[in-house]
Coordinates of C-alpha atoms and ligand atoms in Angstrom, one line a residue:
Chain A
X27 CA 19.7 20.8 51.3
X28 CA 18.2 17.0 50.8
X29 CA 18.3 16.7 46.4
X30 CA 17.7 13.9 46.2
X31 CA 17.0 11.7 42.6
X32 CA 16.8 14.8 40.7
X33 CA 20.4 16.5 42.1
X34 CA 22.1 19.3 39.6
X35 CA 24.0 20.5 41.9
X36 CA 27.6 18.9 42.9
X37 CA 28.3 17.4 46.5
X38 CA 30.8 19.9 48.7
X39 CA 33.9 19.7 47.4
X40 CA 38.2 20.8 48.3
X41 CA 40.2 22.2 45.2
X42 CA 43.6 21.9 44.1
X43 CA 45.0 23.0 40.8
X44 CA 47.9 20.5 40.2
X45 CA 51.4 22.4 38.2
X46 CA 52.9 18.6 38.2
X47 CA 52.0 15.3 37.3
X48 CA 53.9 14.7 40.8
X49 CA 51.7 16.7 42.2
X50 CA 48.5 16.1 40.6
X51 CA 49.6 12.4 42.2
X52 CA 50.5 12.8 45.4
X53 CA 47.0 15.2 46.5
X54 CA 45.3 12.1 44.9
X55 CA 46.9 10.1 47.7
X56 CA 46.7 12.3 50.5
X57 CA 43.0 12.4 49.5
X58 CA 43.2 8.7 50.3
X59 CA 42.2 8.6 46.7
X60 CA 39.2 9.9 47.9
X61 CA 39.3 12.7 45.2
X62 CA 39.4 12.6 41.0
X63 CA 41.1 14.5 38.1
X64 CA 39.3 16.7 36.3
X65 CA 40.3 17.6 32.5
X66 CA 37.9 18.7 30.2
X67 CA 35.4 17.8 32.6
X68 CA 32.8 17.6 29.7
X69 CA 31.8 13.7 32.0
X70 CA 33.0 14.9 35.3
X71 CA 30.7 17.8 36.2
X72 CA 27.2 16.0 35.1
X73 CA 28.1 12.8 36.9
X74 CA 28.8 15.4 40.2
X75 CA 26.1 17.3 39.4
X76 CA 23.9 14.5 39.6
X77 CA 25.3 13.3 42.4
X78 CA 26.5 9.7 41.0
X79 CA 30.4 11.0 42.5
X80 CA 31.1 12.7 46.0
X81 CA 34.2 12.6 45.9
X82 CA 35.7 14.9 48.6
X83 CA 38.7 16.8 46.2
X84 CA 38.5 17.4 43.0
X85 CA 42.3 17.7 41.0
X86 CA 42.3 20.2 38.5
X87 CA 45.6 18.8 35.5
X88 CA 44.8 21.3 33.1
X89 CA 47.2 23.8 34.1
X90 CA 49.8 20.9 33.9
X91 CA 52.1 21.7 31.1
X92 CA 53.9 17.9 30.4
X93 CA 49.9 16.7 29.8
X94 CA 50.3 19.9 26.8
X95 CA 51.0 19.5 23.5
X96 CA 51.2 16.9 20.1
X97 CA 55.1 16.2 18.4
X98 CA 56.7 13.4 16.7
X99 CA 58.7 11.0 19.1
X100 CA 60.5 8.8 16.3
X101 CA 57.9 6.4 14.8
X102 CA 55.5 8.3 16.7
X103 CA 53.1 11.5 17.4
X104 CA 52.8 11.9 21.3
X105 CA 50.1 13.3 21.8
X106 CA 49.4 14.8 25.2
X107 CA 46.8 13.5 27.2
X108 CA 45.0 17.6 27.4
X109 CA 44.7 17.6 23.6
X110 CA 41.2 18.8 23.0
X111 CA 38.9 17.1 20.9
X112 CA 38.7 21.1 18.7
X113 CA 42.6 20.7 18.5
X114 CA 42.7 16.7 16.8
X115 CA 40.3 18.9 14.2
X116 CA 43.0 22.2 13.8
X117 CA 46.9 20.5 14.2
X118 CA 48.4 19.8 11.2
X119 CA 50.4 17.0 12.8
X120 CA 46.9 15.5 13.9
X121 CA 45.5 15.4 10.7
X122 CA 48.7 14.6 9.0
X123 CA 50.3 11.5 10.6
X124 CA 46.6 10.7 12.6
X125 CA 44.3 11.0 9.9
X126 CA 41.5 9.1 11.9
X127 CA 41.2 10.7 15.4
X128 CA 40.9 14.1 12.3
X129 CA 38.5 11.9 11.0
X130 CA 36.4 10.3 14.1
X131 CA 36.6 14.2 15.6
X132 CA 33.9 16.0 13.7
X133 CA 31.8 12.9 15.5
X134 CA 32.4 13.7 19.1
X135 CA 29.4 15.7 20.8
X136 CA 28.9 19.3 20.2
X137 CA 31.3 21.8 18.8
X138 CA 31.6 23.6 22.5
X139 CA 31.8 20.2 24.3
X140 CA 34.7 19.8 21.6
X141 CA 36.5 22.7 22.9
X142 CA 36.3 21.8 26.4
X143 CA 36.8 17.6 25.9
X144 CA 40.1 16.3 26.4
X145 CA 41.3 13.5 24.4
X146 CA 43.5 12.1 28.0
X147 CA 39.6 12.5 29.5
X148 CA 37.7 10.2 26.7
X149 CA 40.4 7.4 26.8
X150 CA 40.4 7.5 31.0
X151 CA 36.7 7.5 30.5
X152 CA 36.3 4.8 27.9
X153 CA 32.9 5.1 27.3
X154 CA 32.2 2.3 25.1
X155 CA 30.0 4.5 22.5
X156 CA 32.8 7.1 22.1
X157 CA 35.0 7.1 19.6
X158 CA 38.6 7.8 20.6
X159 CA 38.8 5.1 22.8
X160 CA 37.6 2.5 19.9
X161 CA 40.6 4.1 17.6
X162 CA 43.1 4.0 19.5
X163 CA 42.4 0.4 18.7
X164 CA 42.8 0.5 15.5
X165 CA 45.8 2.7 15.8
X166 CA 47.7 -0.1 17.8
X167 CA 48.6 3.5 20.1
X168 CA 50.1 3.6 23.8
X169 CA 48.6 5.0 26.3
X170 CA 51.4 5.9 28.9
X171 CA 50.2 5.8 32.5
X172 CA 51.8 8.1 35.4
X173 CA 51.7 6.5 39.1
X174 CA 53.3 6.3 42.8
X175 CA 55.5 3.5 41.2
X176 CA 56.4 5.3 37.7
X177 CA 55.8 5.5 34.5
X178 CA 53.9 2.5 32.0
X179 CA 52.9 2.1 28.6
X180 CA 50.3 0.1 28.4
X181 CA 49.4 -1.0 24.3
X182 CA 45.5 0.1 23.3
X183 CA 44.4 -4.0 23.3
X184 CA 45.3 -4.4 27.1
X185 CA 44.3 -0.7 28.1
X186 CA 40.2 -1.8 28.4
X187 CA 38.9 -4.3 30.2
X188 CA 35.0 -4.0 31.1
X189 CA 32.3 -1.0 31.1
X190 CA 34.2 1.7 32.6
X191 CA 37.2 -0.7 33.7
X192 CA 40.6 0.0 32.3
X193 CA 43.7 -0.9 33.4
X194 CA 44.4 2.8 35.2
X195 CA 45.1 2.7 38.4
X196 CA 43.2 4.9 41.3
X197 CA 44.3 7.4 42.1
X198 CA 47.2 7.3 38.3
X199 CA 47.1 9.5 35.4
X200 CA 47.4 8.8 31.8
X201 CA 49.9 11.8 30.6
X202 CA 49.9 10.9 27.3
X203 CA 49.0 8.4 23.9
X204 CA 51.6 7.5 20.9
X205 CA 49.8 6.9 17.9
X206 CA 52.8 5.2 15.0
X207 CA 52.5 7.7 12.3
X208 CA 50.8 7.3 9.3
X209 CA 52.1 6.2 6.1
X210 CA 52.3 6.9 2.1
X211 CA 50.5 2.8 2.2
X212 CA 48.3 2.7 4.2
X213 CA 44.3 3.6 4.4
X214 CA 42.0 4.5 7.1
X215 CA 37.6 4.8 7.0
X216 CA 35.6 6.0 9.2
X217 CA 31.9 6.6 9.8
X218 CA 29.1 6.1 12.8
X219 CA 25.2 5.4 12.8
X220 CA 23.5 8.0 15.2
X221 CA 20.1 9.5 15.2
X222 CA 21.6 12.7 15.1
X223 CA 24.8 13.9 14.8
X224 CA 26.6 14.7 17.7
X225 CA 24.0 11.8 20.0
X226 CA 26.8 9.0 21.1
X227 CA 26.3 6.0 17.7
X228 CA 24.2 3.2 17.3
X229 CA 27.0 1.8 15.8
X230 CA 30.6 3.6 14.8
X231 CA 33.4 2.4 12.9
X232 CA 37.2 3.3 12.0
X233 CA 39.6 1.2 10.8
X234 CA 43.9 1.5 10.1
X235 CA 44.8 -1.0 6.9
X236 CA 48.6 -1.4 5.3
X237 CA 47.9 -2.6 1.4
X238 CA 50.4 -3.7 -1.0
X239 CA 48.9 -2.7 -4.3
X240 CA 45.5 -3.6 -3.6
X241 CA 46.0 -6.5 -1.3
X242 CA 45.3 -6.0 2.5
X243 CA 49.0 -6.9 4.7
X244 CA 47.5 -5.8 8.2
X245 CA 44.5 -4.2 9.2
X246 CA 42.9 -3.3 12.1
X247 CA 39.4 -2.4 12.7
X248 CA 37.5 -1.4 16.0
X249 CA 34.2 -0.7 16.8
X250 CA 32.6 1.4 19.5
X251 CA 28.7 1.2 20.5
X252 CA 28.7 -2.5 20.3
X253 CA 29.0 -4.1 23.6
X254 CA 30.7 -3.2 26.8
X255 CA 33.6 -1.5 25.7
X256 CA 35.5 -0.5 21.9
X257 CA 36.1 -3.7 20.5
X258 CA 38.1 -4.6 17.5
X259 CA 36.7 -7.1 15.2
X260 CA 39.4 -10.2 14.6
X261 CA 37.5 -12.2 13.1
X262 CA 36.6 -9.7 10.2
X263 CA 40.2 -9.3 10.1
X264 CA 41.4 -12.4 10.2
X265 CA 38.9 -12.7 6.9
X266 CA 40.4 -9.9 5.1
X267 CA 43.9 -10.4 5.8
X268 CA 46.2 -11.2 2.5
X269 CA 43.0 -10.2 0.2
X270 CA 42.0 -7.9 -2.3
X271 CA 39.3 -6.0 -0.9
X272 CA 36.3 -7.5 -4.0
X273 CA 32.3 -8.6 -2.8
X274 CA 33.5 -12.1 -2.2
X275 CA 36.1 -10.8 0.7
X276 CA 34.0 -8.2 2.0
X277 CA 30.8 -10.8 3.2
X278 CA 33.0 -13.1 4.3
X279 CA 34.1 -9.7 6.9
X280 CA 30.9 -8.7 7.6
X281 CA 30.0 -12.6 8.1
X282 CA 32.7 -13.4 10.7
X283 CA 30.9 -10.0 12.9
X284 CA 29.3 -12.4 15.1
X285 CA 32.4 -14.2 16.5
X286 CA 33.3 -10.4 17.5
X287 CA 31.7 -7.9 18.3
X288 CA 28.6 -8.8 21.3
X289 CA 26.4 -5.8 21.3
X290 CA 24.3 -5.9 24.7
X291 CA 20.4 -6.7 25.7
X292 CA 18.8 -3.1 25.1
X293 CA 15.7 -2.1 25.1
X294 CA 15.8 0.4 22.6
X295 CA 17.8 -1.6 20.8
X296 CA 18.1 -4.4 20.6
X297 CA 21.1 -7.2 19.5
X298 CA 20.6 -8.2 16.9
X299 CA 20.1 -5.1 14.8
X300 CA 23.0 -3.2 16.6
X301 CA 25.0 -6.9 13.9
X302 CA 22.7 -6.3 11.1
X303 CA 23.8 -2.2 11.4
X304 CA 27.3 -3.4 12.4
X305 CA 27.7 -4.6 9.6
X306 CA 26.1 -2.2 7.0
X307 CA 28.8 -0.4 8.8
X308 CA 32.0 -2.4 7.8
X309 CA 30.5 -2.6 3.9
X310 CA 30.6 0.3 3.9
X311 CA 33.9 1.6 5.2
X312 CA 35.6 -1.5 3.2
X313 CA 34.1 -0.4 -0.1
X314 CA 35.4 3.6 0.9
X315 CA 39.0 1.5 1.4
X316 CA 38.7 -0.2 -1.7
X317 CA 38.4 3.2 -3.2
X318 CA 41.7 4.3 -1.4
X319 CA 39.6 6.2 1.2
Chain B
X9 CA 52.6 26.9 43.1
X10 CA 52.7 25.6 46.3
X11 CA 52.1 22.3 46.8
X12 CA 49.2 20.3 47.8
X13 CA 48.1 21.3 51.7
X14 CA 45.9 18.7 53.4
X15 CA 44.1 20.8 55.5
X16 CA 42.6 22.1 52.1
X17 CA 40.2 18.9 51.8
X18 CA 38.4 19.6 55.5
X19 CA 37.1 23.6 53.4
X20 CA 34.7 21.8 51.4
X21 CA 32.2 24.4 52.2
X22 CA 34.1 27.4 52.4
X23 CA 35.0 29.8 49.9
X24 CA 37.6 30.4 47.8
X25 CA 38.3 33.9 46.1
X26 CA 38.7 34.1 42.0
X27 CA 39.6 36.4 40.1
X28 CA 38.4 36.9 36.2
X29 CA 37.8 39.1 33.6
X30 CA 34.0 39.1 32.3
X31 CA 33.3 41.2 29.5
X32 CA 36.4 43.3 29.8
X33 CA 36.3 44.2 33.5
X34 CA 38.3 42.6 35.6
X35 CA 35.9 41.3 38.9
X36 CA 36.7 39.5 41.5
X37 CA 34.1 37.2 43.9
X38 CA 33.7 34.4 46.9
X39 CA 32.8 30.7 45.5
X40 CA 32.1 27.2 46.8
X41 CA 34.2 25.2 44.7
X42 CA 30.9 23.3 44.0
X43 CA 29.5 26.2 42.1
X44 CA 29.6 26.1 39.1
X45 CA 30.4 29.0 36.9
X46 CA 26.7 29.8 35.1
X47 CA 25.1 29.9 38.8
X48 CA 28.1 32.5 39.6
X49 CA 27.4 34.1 36.6
X50 CA 23.7 34.6 37.0
X51 CA 23.7 34.7 40.9
X52 CA 27.0 36.5 41.8
X53 CA 27.5 39.0 39.0
X54 CA 23.6 39.4 38.4
X55 CA 24.9 38.6 34.4
X56 CA 21.0 36.8 34.3
X57 CA 21.4 36.8 30.0
X58 CA 23.6 33.4 30.7
X59 CA 20.3 31.2 31.3
X60 CA 21.0 27.5 33.1
X61 CA 18.2 24.9 31.6
X62 CA 19.7 21.1 31.6
X63 CA 22.8 21.6 34.1
X64 CA 24.3 19.2 32.1
X65 CA 25.8 19.4 28.9
X66 CA 22.0 19.4 26.6
X67 CA 20.7 21.8 25.8
X68 CA 23.4 24.6 25.3
X69 CA 21.4 27.6 26.7
X70 CA 24.5 28.4 29.2
X71 CA 26.9 28.8 26.3
X72 CA 29.3 31.2 27.2
X73 CA 32.9 32.5 25.5
X74 CA 36.0 31.4 28.1
X75 CA 39.1 33.2 26.3
X76 CA 37.5 33.2 23.5
X77 CA 36.0 29.9 22.7
X78 CA 32.6 28.9 23.4
X79 CA 32.2 26.6 26.4
X80 CA 28.8 25.8 28.4
X81 CA 29.1 27.2 31.6
X82 CA 27.1 24.6 33.6
X83 CA 30.3 21.9 32.7
X84 CA 32.4 24.0 34.9
X85 CA 33.0 24.9 38.2
X86 CA 34.0 28.5 39.0
X87 CA 37.0 28.0 40.4
X88 CA 38.4 26.3 37.2
X89 CA 37.4 29.6 35.0
X90 CA 40.3 31.5 38.0
X91 CA 41.7 33.1 35.4
X92 CA 40.2 33.7 31.9
X93 CA 38.6 36.1 30.3
X94 CA 34.9 35.6 29.9
X95 CA 32.9 36.3 27.7
X96 CA 28.7 36.4 27.7
X97 CA 25.7 37.5 25.8
X98 CA 26.1 40.4 27.9
X99 CA 29.7 41.8 26.4
X100 CA 28.9 40.2 23.0
X101 CA 25.8 42.1 22.1
X102 CA 27.5 45.6 23.8
X103 CA 30.8 45.7 22.5
X104 CA 28.7 45.4 18.8
X105 CA 30.1 42.4 17.3
X106 CA 27.0 40.6 17.4
X107 CA 24.8 43.1 16.2
X108 CA 23.7 41.7 12.4
X109 CA 22.9 38.6 14.0
X110 CA 20.6 40.0 16.6
X111 CA 19.4 42.0 14.0
X112 CA 18.6 39.4 11.6
X113 CA 17.0 36.9 14.7
X114 CA 14.5 39.9 14.9
X115 CA 13.8 40.5 11.5
X116 CA 13.4 36.6 10.8
X117 CA 11.7 35.5 14.0
X118 CA 13.9 33.3 14.6
X119 CA 13.4 33.7 18.8
X120 CA 10.4 33.2 21.3
X121 CA 9.9 32.8 24.2
X122 CA 13.9 33.9 23.9
X123 CA 15.3 31.4 26.3
X124 CA 17.5 29.4 24.1
X125 CA 19.0 32.6 21.8
X126 CA 21.8 33.8 23.9
X127 CA 23.5 29.7 23.7
X128 CA 22.1 29.8 20.3
X129 CA 23.8 33.9 19.4
X130 CA 27.4 32.3 21.4
X131 CA 27.5 29.4 18.9
X132 CA 26.5 31.0 15.6
X133 CA 28.8 33.9 16.9
X134 CA 32.1 31.5 16.9
X135 CA 31.0 29.4 14.1
X136 CA 30.6 32.5 11.7
X137 CA 34.4 32.9 13.3
X138 CA 35.8 29.8 11.5
X139 CA 34.1 29.3 8.9
X140 CA 32.8 32.5 6.2
X141 CA 30.4 31.0 4.4
X142 CA 29.1 27.5 6.5
X143 CA 26.7 25.6 4.3
X144 CA 22.7 25.6 5.9
X145 CA 24.1 21.7 6.9
X146 CA 27.1 22.7 8.5
X147 CA 25.3 25.6 10.4
X148 CA 22.7 23.0 11.5
X149 CA 25.6 20.8 13.0
X150 CA 27.2 24.1 14.4
X151 CA 23.7 24.1 16.4
X152 CA 23.5 20.8 16.9
X153 CA 23.9 20.3 20.4
X154 CA 21.2 23.8 21.3
X155 CA 17.9 23.3 22.0
X156 CA 14.7 25.2 21.2
X157 CA 11.5 24.3 22.4
X158 CA 9.6 27.3 20.3
X159 CA 10.6 28.3 16.8
X160 CA 11.6 24.6 14.6
X161 CA 15.1 25.9 14.2
X162 CA 14.5 26.6 10.4
X163 CA 14.9 30.5 10.8
X164 CA 17.2 30.9 12.9
X165 CA 19.9 28.6 10.8
X166 CA 17.9 31.2 7.8
X167 CA 19.6 34.2 10.2
X168 CA 22.7 33.1 10.6
X169 CA 22.6 32.0 7.5
X170 CA 21.6 35.8 5.4
X171 CA 24.3 36.8 8.5
X172 CA 27.0 34.7 7.0
X173 CA 26.4 35.7 3.3
X174 CA 26.6 39.5 3.9
X175 CA 29.5 39.7 6.2
X176 CA 30.8 37.4 2.9
X177 CA 29.5 40.2 0.9
X178 CA 30.6 42.9 2.3
X179 CA 34.4 41.7 2.7
X180 CA 34.5 43.1 6.0
X181 CA 35.4 40.8 8.9
Ligands
FAD402 C1 26.3 16.2 26.0 C2 27.0 15.5 25.7 C3 27.7 15.5 25.0 C4 28.8 14.0 24.4 N1 28.9 12.8 23.3 C5 30.3 12.3 23.2 C6 30.4 11.7 22.0 O1 29.3 11.8 21.1 N2 30.8 11.1 22.1 C7 32.3 11.2 22.5 O2 32.5 10.4 22.7 N3 32.0 11.8 24.5 C8 31.1 12.7 23.9 N4 30.6 13.5 25.5 C9 31.7 13.3 26.5 C10 33.1 14.3 25.9 O3 33.5 13.8 25.1 C11 33.9 13.9 26.7 O4 34.5 15.7 26.7 C12 35.1 12.8 27.2 O5 34.6 12.1 27.5 C13 35.8 13.2 28.2 O6 36.7 14.0 28.6 P1 36.8 15.0 29.8 O7 38.2 16.0 29.0 O8 36.3 16.4 29.3 O9 37.3 14.2 31.2 P2 37.0 14.9 32.7 O10 35.1 14.2 32.6 O11 37.2 16.3 33.3 O12 36.5 13.4 32.9 C14 36.4 12.1 33.2 C15 36.8 11.0 33.2 O13 37.9 10.7 33.1 C16 39.2 11.0 34.3 N5 40.3 11.6 33.8 C17 40.6 12.5 32.5 N6 41.7 13.0 31.9 C18 42.4 12.1 32.6 C19 44.0 12.0 32.7 N7 44.6 12.1 32.3 N8 44.3 11.1 33.7 C20 43.4 9.5 34.8 N9 42.3 10.2 34.4 C21 41.7 11.2 33.9 C22 38.4 11.8 35.4 O14 39.0 11.9 36.6 C23 36.7 11.6 35.2 O15 36.8 10.3 36.7 C24 29.4 14.4 25.8 C25 29.3 15.1 26.3 C26 28.0 15.8 26.4 C27 28.2 16.6 28.1
FES403 S1 22.8 24.7 31.4 FE1 24.4 24.3 29.9 S2 24.1 23.0 28.7 FE2 21.8 22.8 29.1
FES404 S1 13.0 30.9 21.5 FE1 12.2 29.5 23.4 S2 13.5 28.3 23.6 FE2 14.4 29.2 21.4

């Protein structure tokens, strides 16, 4: 049967349910890398149905116990790759130690999609319009990767390369994401501008700052839906570090955004409009941060 | 569990046997790996209350419960659900669990063609199990992934709101 461009049924593939990380890696290699890992499937299944992808083998990783669970490990929270978006809302450890993820979660898709979509899947896909990949940048998180040559950890700052391009090599698996524990002298803020709740954002932003009384010692600001990948606003950060959140420094940070973001040409939203929206959003979030958000 | 067997790669067109508990009954059926759960439910198990609309996660017509949580049956292959407990609109209605929601949808004309209704009910059922007295804003938010082309949503929000109030007034659940 030829479904042509309107295909909503996937091409044939074989299905393998892996019980361990090694089984999953081995299966991927033996399929000559013509395989896909499936986690929540909330991005992959539509891509298969539309035949944007047609791998020979689908490797179900959702039964691998090692990829599950949220726990403290030293100065970090280890968030297993299979942690579902809905768990970001319900898991007390996330609310306490990674509140920025907790705040971002209600903005990710719709409830039923959050019931299946996973943190690891979202970071692996690296959609530039997604909330969580951008938040790993704001949180200075590390992504743990398992591959043929063993395990390694990559800083979020070095993970996102370009449009859907990351440090992840074919056949490699994200096992967990490590997030430094939220501290008493820190504040965070998150928001996005979208046409409809649940839609991908026109512009979104999350930030995490460390304060000494009202002076910013350190701040990480990350935007999504503003370019080919999630982006840190380093010039805006530099405009704020060492200062209080008064009108003058907020305006300086907003002005600096021009050097940070590279909004793509797009029929619906011209780059100038996106930059404008990013400035509006930055102003609002810094205002909230100043109020102790 | 066995490790990976390479002969599997040549069996993409062959069906595999899956087992689930659907609406409280154990069932087994033969599915191709690429068969979505919604197709399996409708075509193999003849449970046509679950609707297939966009088949890409956008419209919400295909919602079912997997292990008690609302999930899009178009965004899942039937093989992935092997071993799971699945409750479709047929099971939810027969058990009486959402009889009050059904009655309120009926009373307030919260459906016209009815295409979206099973998905609306599955979603409403989950919302009310998590939040006893959702605001109208919260109800709208929960329904953000469910399209209705007929009613304009207002009556649907009214119906869910009324059931939430009635349930918490009754003190039950
Ligand atoms: C209607 C709709 C609206 C949505 N709206 C939003 C939104 O507003 N914001 C948002 O962020 N997302 C949104 N999503 C996407 C959703 O959040 C996905 O769940 C998420 O992007 C991918 O996670 P997943 O677990 O479903 O991954 P899958 O779909 O299973 O996989 C996605 C990709 O990542 C790979 N992968 C998965 N897990 C791993 C791993 N552990 N290691 C290596 N590779 C892996 C897969 O091979 C695949 O290539 C939406 C989806 C739909 C259908
Ligand atoms: S058919 Fe599943 S969301 Fe439309
Ligand atoms: S009643 Fe017709 S789509 Fe909702």
